[in-house]
mmCIF file of C-alpha atoms in Angstrom:
data_model
loop_
_atom_site.group_PDB
_atom_site.id
_atom_site.type_symbol
_atom_site.label_atom_id
_atom_site.label_comp_id
_atom_site.label_asym_id
_atom_site.label_seq_id
_atom_site.Cartn_x
_atom_site.Cartn_y
_atom_site.Cartn_z
ATOM 1 C CA ARG A 1 -17.143 33.287 42.916
ATOM 2 C CA ARG A 2 -17.201 29.486 43.515
ATOM 3 C CA VAL A 3 -21.008 29.351 43.036
ATOM 4 C CA GLN A 4 -20.611 31.165 39.748
ATOM 5 C CA ALA A 5 -17.877 28.845 38.478
ATOM 6 C CA LEU A 6 -19.798 25.794 39.273
ATOM 7 C CA GLU A 7 -23.030 27.183 37.634
ATOM 8 C CA ALA A 8 -21.073 28.112 34.583
ATOM 9 C CA MET A 9 -19.370 24.652 34.456
ATOM 10 C CA GLN A 10 -22.618 22.955 34.820
ATOM 11 C CA ALA A 11 -24.308 25.062 32.416
ATOM 12 C CA VAL A 12 -21.641 24.264 29.508
ATOM 13 C CA ARG A 13 -22.005 20.558 30.377
ATOM 14 C CA SER A 14 -25.614 20.548 30.112
ATOM 15 C CA VAL A 15 -25.629 21.624 26.355
ATOM 16 C CA ALA A 16 -25.944 18.936 23.498
ATOM 17 C CA ALA A 17 -22.317 17.423 22.418
ATOM 18 C CA SER A 18 -22.929 19.089 18.877
ATOM 19 C CA SER A 19 -22.844 22.549 20.218
ATOM 20 C CA MET A 20 -20.482 21.891 23.499
ATOM 21 C CA ASP A 21 -17.536 24.269 23.338
ATOM 22 C CA LEU A 22 -14.685 22.097 24.620
ATOM 23 C CA GLU A 23 -12.267 25.068 25.129
ATOM 24 C CA GLU A 24 -14.720 26.948 27.004
ATOM 25 C CA LEU A 25 -15.524 23.879 29.105
ATOM 26 C CA GLN A 26 -11.767 23.559 29.894
ATOM 27 C CA ARG A 27 -11.501 27.173 30.779
ATOM 28 C CA LEU A 28 -14.371 26.828 32.948
ATOM 29 C CA ILE A 29 -13.038 23.722 34.742
ATOM 30 C CA ASP A 30 -9.538 25.561 35.282
ATOM 31 C CA ALA A 31 -11.574 28.441 36.793
ATOM 32 C CA ALA A 32 -13.733 26.014 38.849
ATOM 33 C CA ARG A 33 -10.518 24.457 40.239
ATOM 34 C CA GLU A 34 -9.111 27.793 41.214
ATOM 35 C CA ALA A 35 -12.311 28.787 42.823
ATOM 36 C CA ASN A 36 -12.175 25.598 44.942
ATOM 37 C CA VAL A 37 -15.263 23.962 43.540
ATOM 38 C CA ALA A 38 -15.873 20.628 44.899
ATOM 39 C CA ALA A 39 -13.498 17.860 43.471
ATOM 40 C CA ASP A 40 -16.446 15.748 42.310
ATOM 41 C CA GLU A 41 -18.086 18.522 40.445
ATOM 42 C CA VAL A 42 -14.689 19.280 38.713
ATOM 43 C CA ALA A 43 -14.077 15.539 38.024
ATOM 44 C CA ALA A 44 -17.456 15.187 36.677
ATOM 45 C CA ALA A 45 -16.835 18.029 34.130
ATOM 46 C CA GLU A 46 -13.525 16.781 33.246
ATOM 47 C CA LYS A 47 -15.093 13.411 32.414
ATOM 48 C CA THR A 48 -17.634 15.065 30.275
ATOM 49 C CA LEU A 49 -14.879 16.887 28.520
ATOM 50 C CA ALA A 50 -13.058 13.618 28.070
ATOM 51 C CA GLU A 51 -16.241 11.774 26.865
ATOM 52 C CA VAL A 52 -17.154 14.447 24.250
ATOM 53 C CA ALA A 53 -13.651 15.018 23.074
ATOM 54 C CA ALA A 54 -13.336 11.208 22.519
ATOM 55 C CA ARG A 55 -16.726 10.974 20.637
ATOM 56 C CA ARG A 56 -15.812 13.829 18.369
ATOM 57 C CA GLU A 57 -12.176 12.326 17.653
ATOM 58 C CA LYS A 58 -13.878 8.875 17.016
ATOM 59 C CA ALA A 59 -16.652 10.353 14.812
ATOM 60 C CA ALA A 60 -13.980 12.294 12.702
ATOM 61 C CA ALA A 61 -11.968 9.234 12.215
ATOM 62 C CA VAL A 62 -15.086 7.306 11.064
ATOM 63 C CA LEU A 63 -16.062 10.039 8.841
ATOM 64 C CA THR A 64 -12.654 10.317 7.169
ATOM 65 C CA ALA A 65 -12.470 6.390 6.714
ATOM 66 C CA ALA A 66 -16.047 6.479 5.330
ATOM 67 C CA GLU A 67 -15.330 9.147 2.743
ATOM 68 C CA ALA A 68 -11.999 7.807 1.631
ATOM 69 C CA PRO A 69 -13.071 5.391 -1.163
ATOM 70 C CA ALA A 70 -13.329 6.293 -4.728
ATOM 71 C CA ASN A 71 -16.916 7.700 -5.920
ATOM 72 C CA THR A 72 -17.454 4.281 -7.444
ATOM 73 C CA GLU A 73 -16.912 2.418 -4.241
ATOM 74 C CA LEU A 74 -18.222 4.851 -1.897
ATOM 75 C CA ASP A 75 -20.908 3.232 0.673
ATOM 76 C CA LEU A 76 -23.424 6.036 0.666
ATOM 77 C CA ASP A 77 -25.407 4.533 3.689
ATOM 78 C CA VAL A 78 -22.148 4.298 5.605
ATOM 79 C CA LEU A 79 -21.132 7.784 4.671
ATOM 80 C CA GLU A 80 -24.521 9.086 5.613
ATOM 81 C CA LYS A 81 -24.257 7.703 9.024
ATOM 82 C CA ALA A 82 -20.925 9.011 9.505
ATOM 83 C CA VAL A 83 -21.902 12.499 8.562
ATOM 84 C CA THR A 84 -25.019 12.215 11.070
ATOM 85 C CA GLU A 85 -22.695 11.094 14.015
ATOM 86 C CA ALA A 86 -20.057 13.764 13.206
ATOM 87 C CA ARG A 87 -22.497 16.317 13.284
ATOM 88 C CA GLU A 88 -24.130 14.930 16.618
ATOM 89 C CA ALA A 89 -20.914 14.671 17.992
ATOM 90 C CA GLY A 90 -19.761 18.094 17.324
ATOM 91 C CA VAL A 91 -17.146 17.740 14.772
ATOM 92 C CA ALA A 92 -16.163 20.754 13.205
ATOM 93 C CA LYS A 93 -18.441 22.149 10.442
ATOM 94 C CA ALA A 94 -15.319 22.761 8.254
ATOM 95 C CA THR A 95 -14.616 19.025 8.442
ATOM 96 C CA VAL A 96 -18.259 17.753 7.860
ATOM 97 C CA THR A 97 -19.573 20.055 5.319
ATOM 98 C CA PRO A 98 -17.385 19.075 2.457
ATOM 99 C CA VAL A 99 -18.034 15.441 3.167
ATOM 100 C CA ALA A 100 -21.768 15.989 3.444
ATOM 101 C CA GLU A 101 -21.541 17.857 0.038
ATOM 102 C CA ARG A 102 -19.669 14.974 -1.507
ATOM 103 C CA LEU A 103 -22.216 12.591 -0.166
ATOM 104 C CA ALA A 104 -24.973 14.544 -1.855
ATOM 105 C CA LYS A 105 -23.172 15.053 -5.082
ATOM 106 C CA VAL A 106 -22.209 11.258 -5.422
ATOM 107 C CA GLY A 107 -25.795 10.336 -4.455
ATOM 108 C CA LYS A 108 -27.245 12.555 -7.185
ATOM 109 C CA GLU A 109 -24.630 11.611 -9.810
ATOM 110 C CA ARG A 110 -24.722 7.869 -9.146
ATOM 111 C CA THR A 111 -28.678 7.922 -9.431
ATOM 112 C CA LYS A 112 -28.356 9.885 -12.834
ATOM 113 C CA ALA A 113 -25.763 7.216 -14.151
ATOM 114 C CA SER A 114 -27.489 4.226 -12.849
ATOM 115 C CA ASP A 115 -30.911 5.554 -14.474
ATOM 116 C CA ALA A 116 -29.102 6.243 -17.633
ATOM 117 C CA LEU A 117 -27.772 2.816 -17.800
ATOM 118 C CA SER A 118 -31.091 1.180 -16.979
ATOM 119 C CA ALA A 119 -32.673 3.360 -19.645
ATOM 120 C CA ALA A 120 -29.981 2.631 -22.327
ATOM 121 C CA GLN A 121 -30.320 -1.244 -21.733
ATOM 122 C CA ALA A 122 -34.087 -1.316 -21.605
ATOM 123 C CA PRO A 123 -35.042 -1.742 -25.027
ATOM 124 C CA GLY A 124 -33.506 -5.286 -25.432
ATOM 125 C CA LEU A 125 -30.284 -6.381 -27.354
ATOM 126 C CA SER A 126 -31.571 -6.118 -30.816
ATOM 127 C CA SER A 127 -33.074 -2.552 -30.525
ATOM 128 C CA LEU A 128 -30.671 -1.206 -28.268
ATOM 129 C CA ASP A 129 -28.999 2.048 -29.140
ATOM 130 C CA VAL A 130 -25.284 1.263 -28.959
ATOM 131 C CA ALA A 131 -24.154 4.763 -28.956
ATOM 132 C CA GLU A 132 -26.457 5.803 -26.148
ATOM 133 C CA LEU A 133 -25.524 2.775 -23.947
ATOM 134 C CA GLU A 134 -21.681 3.628 -24.704
ATOM 135 C CA ARG A 135 -22.348 7.193 -23.430
ATOM 136 C CA ALA A 136 -24.244 5.802 -20.418
ATOM 137 C CA ILE A 137 -21.326 3.570 -19.612
ATOM 138 C CA ASP A 138 -18.724 6.374 -20.024
ATOM 139 C CA LYS A 139 -20.512 8.585 -17.551
ATOM 140 C CA ALA A 140 -21.287 5.498 -15.098
ATOM 141 C CA HIS A 141 -17.322 4.837 -14.730
ATOM 142 C CA ALA A 142 -17.097 8.095 -12.386
ATOM 143 C CA TRP A 143 -19.989 7.218 -10.182
ATOM 144 C CA VAL A 144 -21.317 3.461 -10.245
ATOM 145 C CA ALA A 145 -19.872 0.538 -8.850
ATOM 146 C CA GLN A 146 -17.376 -1.223 -11.381
ATOM 147 C CA ALA A 147 -19.573 -4.440 -11.365
ATOM 148 C CA ILE A 148 -22.568 -2.755 -12.654
ATOM 149 C CA VAL A 149 -20.490 -0.826 -15.445
ATOM 150 C CA ALA A 150 -18.922 -4.298 -16.203
ATOM 151 C CA SER A 151 -22.461 -5.726 -16.653
ATOM 152 C CA ALA A 152 -23.499 -3.066 -18.871
ATOM 153 C CA SER A 153 -20.384 -3.402 -20.831
ATOM 154 C CA ALA A 154 -21.119 -7.021 -21.508
ATOM 155 C CA ASN A 155 -24.554 -6.076 -22.666
ATOM 156 C CA LEU A 156 -23.085 -3.756 -25.006
ATOM 157 C CA ARG A 157 -20.810 -6.297 -26.527
ATOM 158 C CA GLU A 158 -23.643 -8.684 -26.704
ATOM 159 C CA ALA A 159 -26.039 -6.197 -28.302
ATOM 160 C CA ARG A 160 -23.118 -5.355 -30.830
ATOM 161 C CA ARG A 161 -22.951 -9.050 -31.658
ATOM 162 C CA VAL A 162 -26.807 -9.590 -31.848
ATOM 163 C CA GLN A 163 -27.132 -6.538 -34.130
ATOM 164 C CA ALA A 164 -24.440 -7.619 -36.291
ATOM 165 C CA LEU A 165 -25.835 -11.030 -36.766
ATOM 166 C CA GLU A 166 -29.272 -9.354 -37.597
ATOM 167 C CA ALA A 167 -27.744 -7.186 -40.097
ATOM 168 C CA MET A 168 -26.052 -10.177 -41.804
ATOM 169 C CA GLN A 169 -29.220 -12.069 -41.813
ATOM 170 C CA ALA A 170 -31.061 -9.164 -43.305
ATOM 171 C CA VAL A 171 -28.215 -8.732 -45.946
ATOM 172 C CA ARG A 172 -28.691 -12.502 -46.690
ATOM 173 C CA SER A 173 -32.404 -12.375 -46.823
ATOM 174 C CA VAL A 174 -32.258 -9.414 -49.432
ATOM 175 C CA ALA A 175 -29.613 -11.419 -51.374
ATOM 176 C CA ALA A 176 -31.579 -14.433 -51.498
ATOM 177 C CA SER A 177 -34.696 -12.689 -52.778
#
């Protein structure tokens, strides 16, 4: 019985933290104690249990903090690292999966919105499609950092000004001829 308890406890301790069943390890520690397994073996298992539990707790807290900001302010690199660490630490899939899905969605939408902003601003102020840039800015508000949106908005204002001046010059030119 003692040998079986020790082997079972060691087997659970030998798996990766991501797949370690902490409740099962606690149950096996209790069984090992009842079977009079050597105190140092039980202490080593308890240490493993405490370390893995602490790592999971820390990883879950980092994950929660990393995913807290609004989509526009979310640091995707930090969130990706937090998701990876949470998975490696064995944080529950029910906790990690929605965050990983949000990471993927925000990354995709941010790229689309940034690309639309870049494309809308590419032609230059005098030939810029104001309506297209307005649509791109509206979409970007939900996904892109506000500093980038502010810069695009400033370009939109300047494009409107330049295009209005060019239109007035064209009218003057026609009136003068």
